[in-house]
Every structure is written in structure tokens, then in C-alpha cells.
PDB file of C-alpha atoms in Angstrom:
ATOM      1  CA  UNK A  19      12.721  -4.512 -21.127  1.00 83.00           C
ATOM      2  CA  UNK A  20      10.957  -7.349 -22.518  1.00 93.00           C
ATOM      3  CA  UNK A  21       6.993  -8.134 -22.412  1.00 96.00           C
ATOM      4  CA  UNK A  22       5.623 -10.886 -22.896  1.00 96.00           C
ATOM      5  CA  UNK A  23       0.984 -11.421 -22.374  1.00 97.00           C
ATOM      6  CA  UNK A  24      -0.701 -14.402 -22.469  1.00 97.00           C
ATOM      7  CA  UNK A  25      -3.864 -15.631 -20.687  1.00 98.00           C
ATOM      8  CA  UNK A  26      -5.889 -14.416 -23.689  1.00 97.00           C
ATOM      9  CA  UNK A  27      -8.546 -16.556 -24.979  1.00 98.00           C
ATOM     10  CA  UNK A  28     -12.456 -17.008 -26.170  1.00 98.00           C
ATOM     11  CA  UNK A  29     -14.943 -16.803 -23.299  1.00 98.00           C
ATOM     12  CA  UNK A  30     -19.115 -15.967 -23.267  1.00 98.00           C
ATOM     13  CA  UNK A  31     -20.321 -13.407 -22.525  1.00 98.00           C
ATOM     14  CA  UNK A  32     -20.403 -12.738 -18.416  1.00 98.00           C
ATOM     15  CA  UNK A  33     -17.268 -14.752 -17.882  1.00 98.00           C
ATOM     16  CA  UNK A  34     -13.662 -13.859 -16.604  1.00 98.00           C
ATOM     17  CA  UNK A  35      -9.952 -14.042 -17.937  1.00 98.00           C
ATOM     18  CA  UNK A  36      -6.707 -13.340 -16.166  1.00 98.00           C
ATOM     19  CA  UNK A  37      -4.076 -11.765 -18.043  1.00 98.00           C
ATOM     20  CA  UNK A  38      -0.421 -11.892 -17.089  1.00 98.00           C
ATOM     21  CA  UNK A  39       2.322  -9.751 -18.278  1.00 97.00           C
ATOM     22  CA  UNK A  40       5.707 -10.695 -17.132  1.00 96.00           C
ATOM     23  CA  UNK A  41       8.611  -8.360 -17.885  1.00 94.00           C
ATOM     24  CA  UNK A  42      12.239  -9.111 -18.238  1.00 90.00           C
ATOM     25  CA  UNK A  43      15.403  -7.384 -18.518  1.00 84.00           C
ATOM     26  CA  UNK A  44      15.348  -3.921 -16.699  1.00 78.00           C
ATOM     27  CA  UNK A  45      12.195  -3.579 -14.561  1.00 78.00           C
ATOM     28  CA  UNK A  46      13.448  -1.473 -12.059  1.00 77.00           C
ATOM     29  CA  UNK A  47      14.139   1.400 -14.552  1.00 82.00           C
ATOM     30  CA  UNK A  48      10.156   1.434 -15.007  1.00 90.00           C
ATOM     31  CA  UNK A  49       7.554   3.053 -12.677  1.00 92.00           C
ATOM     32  CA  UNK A  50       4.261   1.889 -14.220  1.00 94.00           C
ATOM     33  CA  UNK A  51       2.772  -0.919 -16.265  1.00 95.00           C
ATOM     34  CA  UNK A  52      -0.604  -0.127 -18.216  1.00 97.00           C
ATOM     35  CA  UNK A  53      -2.755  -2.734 -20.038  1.00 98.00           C
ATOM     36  CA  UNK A  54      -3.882  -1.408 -23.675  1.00 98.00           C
ATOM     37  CA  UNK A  55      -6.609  -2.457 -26.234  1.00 98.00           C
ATOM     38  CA  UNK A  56      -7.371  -2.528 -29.811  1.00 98.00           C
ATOM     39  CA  UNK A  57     -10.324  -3.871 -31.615  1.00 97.00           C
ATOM     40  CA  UNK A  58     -10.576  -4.175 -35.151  1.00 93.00           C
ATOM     41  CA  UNK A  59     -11.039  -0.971 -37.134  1.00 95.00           C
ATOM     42  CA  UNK A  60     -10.392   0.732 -33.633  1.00 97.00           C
ATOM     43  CA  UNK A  61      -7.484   2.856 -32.025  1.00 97.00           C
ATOM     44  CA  UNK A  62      -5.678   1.326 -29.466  1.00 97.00           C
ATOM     45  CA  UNK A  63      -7.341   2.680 -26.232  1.00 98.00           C
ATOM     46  CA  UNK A  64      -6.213   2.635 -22.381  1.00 98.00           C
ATOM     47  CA  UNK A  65      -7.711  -0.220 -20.081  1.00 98.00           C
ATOM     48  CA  UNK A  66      -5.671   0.423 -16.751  1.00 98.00           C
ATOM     49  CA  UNK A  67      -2.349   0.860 -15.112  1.00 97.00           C
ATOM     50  CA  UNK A  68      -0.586   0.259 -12.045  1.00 96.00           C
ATOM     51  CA  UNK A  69       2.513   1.287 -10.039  1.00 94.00           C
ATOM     52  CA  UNK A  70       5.498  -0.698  -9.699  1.00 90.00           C
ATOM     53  CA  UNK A  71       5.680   0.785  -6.367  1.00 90.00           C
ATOM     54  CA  UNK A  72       2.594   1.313  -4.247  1.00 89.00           C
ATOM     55  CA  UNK A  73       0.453  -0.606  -6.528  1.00 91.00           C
ATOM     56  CA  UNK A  74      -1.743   2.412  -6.768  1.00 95.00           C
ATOM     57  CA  UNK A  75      -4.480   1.742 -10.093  1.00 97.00           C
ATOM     58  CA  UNK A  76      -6.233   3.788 -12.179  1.00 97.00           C
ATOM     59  CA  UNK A  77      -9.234   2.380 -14.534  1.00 98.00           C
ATOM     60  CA  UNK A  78     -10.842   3.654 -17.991  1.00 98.00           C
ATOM     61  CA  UNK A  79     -14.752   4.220 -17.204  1.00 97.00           C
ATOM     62  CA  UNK A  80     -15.916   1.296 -19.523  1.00 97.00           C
ATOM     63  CA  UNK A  81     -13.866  -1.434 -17.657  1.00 98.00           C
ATOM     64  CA  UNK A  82     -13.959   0.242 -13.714  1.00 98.00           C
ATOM     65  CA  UNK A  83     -15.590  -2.397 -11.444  1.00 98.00           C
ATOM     66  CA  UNK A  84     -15.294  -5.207 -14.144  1.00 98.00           C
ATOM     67  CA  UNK A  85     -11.870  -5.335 -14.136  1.00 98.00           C
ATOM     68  CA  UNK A  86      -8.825  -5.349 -11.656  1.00 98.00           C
ATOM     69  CA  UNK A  87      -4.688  -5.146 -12.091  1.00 98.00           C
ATOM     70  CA  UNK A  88      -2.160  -6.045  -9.950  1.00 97.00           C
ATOM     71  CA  UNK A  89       1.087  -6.687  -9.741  1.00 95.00           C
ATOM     72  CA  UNK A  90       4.144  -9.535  -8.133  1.00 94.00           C
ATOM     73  CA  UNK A  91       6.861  -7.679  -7.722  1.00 91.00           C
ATOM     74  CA  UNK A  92       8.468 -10.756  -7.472  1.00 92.00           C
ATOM     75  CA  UNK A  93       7.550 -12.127 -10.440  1.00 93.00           C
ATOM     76  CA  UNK A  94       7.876  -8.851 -12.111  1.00 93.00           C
ATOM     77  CA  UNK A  95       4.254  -9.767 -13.663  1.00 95.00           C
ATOM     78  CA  UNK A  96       1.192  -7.726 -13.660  1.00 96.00           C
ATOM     79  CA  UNK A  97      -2.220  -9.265 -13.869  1.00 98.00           C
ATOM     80  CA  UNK A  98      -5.616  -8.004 -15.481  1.00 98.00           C
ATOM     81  CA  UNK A  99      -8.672 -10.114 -13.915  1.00 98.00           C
ATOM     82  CA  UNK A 100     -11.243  -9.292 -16.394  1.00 98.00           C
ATOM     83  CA  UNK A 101     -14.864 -10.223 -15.549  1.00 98.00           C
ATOM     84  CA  UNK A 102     -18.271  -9.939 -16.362  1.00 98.00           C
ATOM     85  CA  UNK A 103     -16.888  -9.641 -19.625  1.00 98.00           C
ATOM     86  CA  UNK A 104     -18.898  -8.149 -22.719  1.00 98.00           C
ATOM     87  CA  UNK A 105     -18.650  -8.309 -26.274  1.00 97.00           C
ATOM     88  CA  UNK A 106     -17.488  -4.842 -26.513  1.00 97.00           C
ATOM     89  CA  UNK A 107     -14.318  -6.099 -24.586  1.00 98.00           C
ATOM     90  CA  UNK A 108     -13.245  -8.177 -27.640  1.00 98.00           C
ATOM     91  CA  UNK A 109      -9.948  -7.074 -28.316  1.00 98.00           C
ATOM     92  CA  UNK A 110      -5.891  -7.453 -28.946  1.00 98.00           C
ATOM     93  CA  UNK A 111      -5.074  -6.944 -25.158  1.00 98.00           C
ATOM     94  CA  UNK A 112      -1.309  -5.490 -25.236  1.00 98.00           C
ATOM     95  CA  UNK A 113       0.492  -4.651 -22.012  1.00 97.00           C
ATOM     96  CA  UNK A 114       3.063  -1.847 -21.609  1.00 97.00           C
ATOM     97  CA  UNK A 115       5.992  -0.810 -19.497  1.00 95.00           C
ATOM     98  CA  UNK A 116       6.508   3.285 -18.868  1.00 94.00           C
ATOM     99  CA  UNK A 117       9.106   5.300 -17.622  1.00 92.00           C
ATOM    100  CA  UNK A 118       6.878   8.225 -16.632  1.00 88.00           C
ATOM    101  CA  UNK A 119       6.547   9.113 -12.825  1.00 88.00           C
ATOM    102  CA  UNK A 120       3.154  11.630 -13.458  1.00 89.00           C
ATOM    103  CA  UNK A 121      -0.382  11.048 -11.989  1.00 90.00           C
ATOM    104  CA  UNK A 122      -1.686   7.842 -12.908  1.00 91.00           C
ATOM    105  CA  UNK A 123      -4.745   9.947 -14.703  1.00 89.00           C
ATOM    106  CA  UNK A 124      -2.387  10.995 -17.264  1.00 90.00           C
ATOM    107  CA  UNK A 125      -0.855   7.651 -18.267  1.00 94.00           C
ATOM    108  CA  UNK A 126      -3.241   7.178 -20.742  1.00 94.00           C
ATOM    109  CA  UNK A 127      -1.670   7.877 -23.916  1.00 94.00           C
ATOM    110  CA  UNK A 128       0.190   5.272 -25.752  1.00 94.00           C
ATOM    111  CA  UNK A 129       3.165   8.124 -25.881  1.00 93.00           C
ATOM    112  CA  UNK A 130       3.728   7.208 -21.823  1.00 93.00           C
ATOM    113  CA  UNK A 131       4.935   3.954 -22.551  1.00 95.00           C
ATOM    114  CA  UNK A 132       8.205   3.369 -23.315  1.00 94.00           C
ATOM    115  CA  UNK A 133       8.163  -0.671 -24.301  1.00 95.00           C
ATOM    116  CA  UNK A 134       5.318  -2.663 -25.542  1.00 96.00           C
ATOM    117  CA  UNK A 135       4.199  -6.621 -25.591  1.00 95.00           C
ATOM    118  CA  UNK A 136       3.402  -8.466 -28.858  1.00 94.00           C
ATOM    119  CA  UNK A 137      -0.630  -8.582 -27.483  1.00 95.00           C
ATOM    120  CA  UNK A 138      -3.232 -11.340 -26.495  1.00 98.00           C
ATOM    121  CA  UNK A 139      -6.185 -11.766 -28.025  1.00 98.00           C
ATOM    122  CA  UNK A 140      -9.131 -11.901 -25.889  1.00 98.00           C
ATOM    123  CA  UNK A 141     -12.924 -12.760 -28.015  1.00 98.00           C
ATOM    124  CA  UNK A 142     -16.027 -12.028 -25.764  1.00 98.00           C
ATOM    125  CA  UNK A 143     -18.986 -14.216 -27.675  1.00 97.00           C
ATOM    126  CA  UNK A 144     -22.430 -13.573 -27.548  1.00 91.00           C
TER     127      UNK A 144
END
């Protein structure tokens, strides 16, 4: 499958961003699509993830309530509405497609995902 983010971009502090992720090619052998960061100097770290089916979510503590993912079906696109956004949010945003059917709490690791976007940079200005 093929990812490709956008919606990236530089916003102040306290304001929003949608990003999209729209996969191509063969969606319907994934079961999950989780939204990734990695700041300079930093590990890549876990934002959220969603269910292809169900559309059930699961949130890393620093962005829960901030941010929110969904999904088209559709449009075989997930979204990541990102707002009261920080400086500690700046990042390389990368989305991710996974294979793996376990509990949404343990699709955290990078090793779940199976195929991974090129990222979108989001800066969070002061």
C-alpha cells in the first residue's frame, strides 16, 4: 500500500491543523492506521491510531483531548485534527498502515506497522 500525508504546515501556538493520509493500493489487507512523530534529535514516538473497521481510537497521553483521528472509508483517508497545538508538537508527522489485529493499546510500536508515508512537517511557533 501506498501513503501519502499532507496538511502539514507552520501554525502559533493554540491553533489547529488537519492532517490527511490517503492510502492506495491494498487497503483492505490492513486493519489499522496510526499517526507517528519525530522531532529533531528525538525517536519517532506514537500519536494515535484508528481501526479500519469500527473506527475505534486510541491516543498517547500528551496529545488525548487535543487531538482527534478519523477515518473515510471511502476515501481510504484518515485524518488527525490537531488543536490547541503547542510547541512541543513540532514535529515530522508520518502516518502508517498495519496489518496487526491486537488491542489498539499495543499498536504503539513502530514494529506494528507494516507500510509507512514519506511524513509532513508540522512547526508549532511560539
Amino acid at each position: 500500500v501506498q501513503l501519502q500525508a499532507s496538511g502539514g504546515g507552520l501554525v502559533q501556538t493554540g491553533g489547529s491543523l488537519r492532517l490527511s493520509c490517503e492510502a492506495s493500493g491494498r487497503t483492505f489487507s490492513y486493519a489499522s492506521m496510526g499517526w507517528f512523530r519525530q522531532a529533531p534529535g528525538k525517536e519517532r514516538e506514537f500519536v494515535s491510531v484508528i481501526r479500519w473497521s469500527g473506527g475505534s481510537t486510541y491516543y498517547a497521553d500528551s496529545v488525548k483531548g487535543r487531538f482527534t483521528i478519523s477515518r473515510d472509508n471511502a476515501k481510504n483517508t484518515v485524518y488527525l485534527q490537531m488543536n490547541s497545538l503547542k510547541p512541543e508538537d513540532t514535529a515530522v508527522y508520518y502516518c502508517a498502515a498495519g496489518r496487526s489485529r491486537y488491542a489498539l493499546s499495543a499498536l504503539s510500536s513502530l514494529g506494528s506497522y507494516n507500510d509507512w508515508g514519506q511524513g509532513t512537517q508540522v512547526t508549532v511557533s511560539s
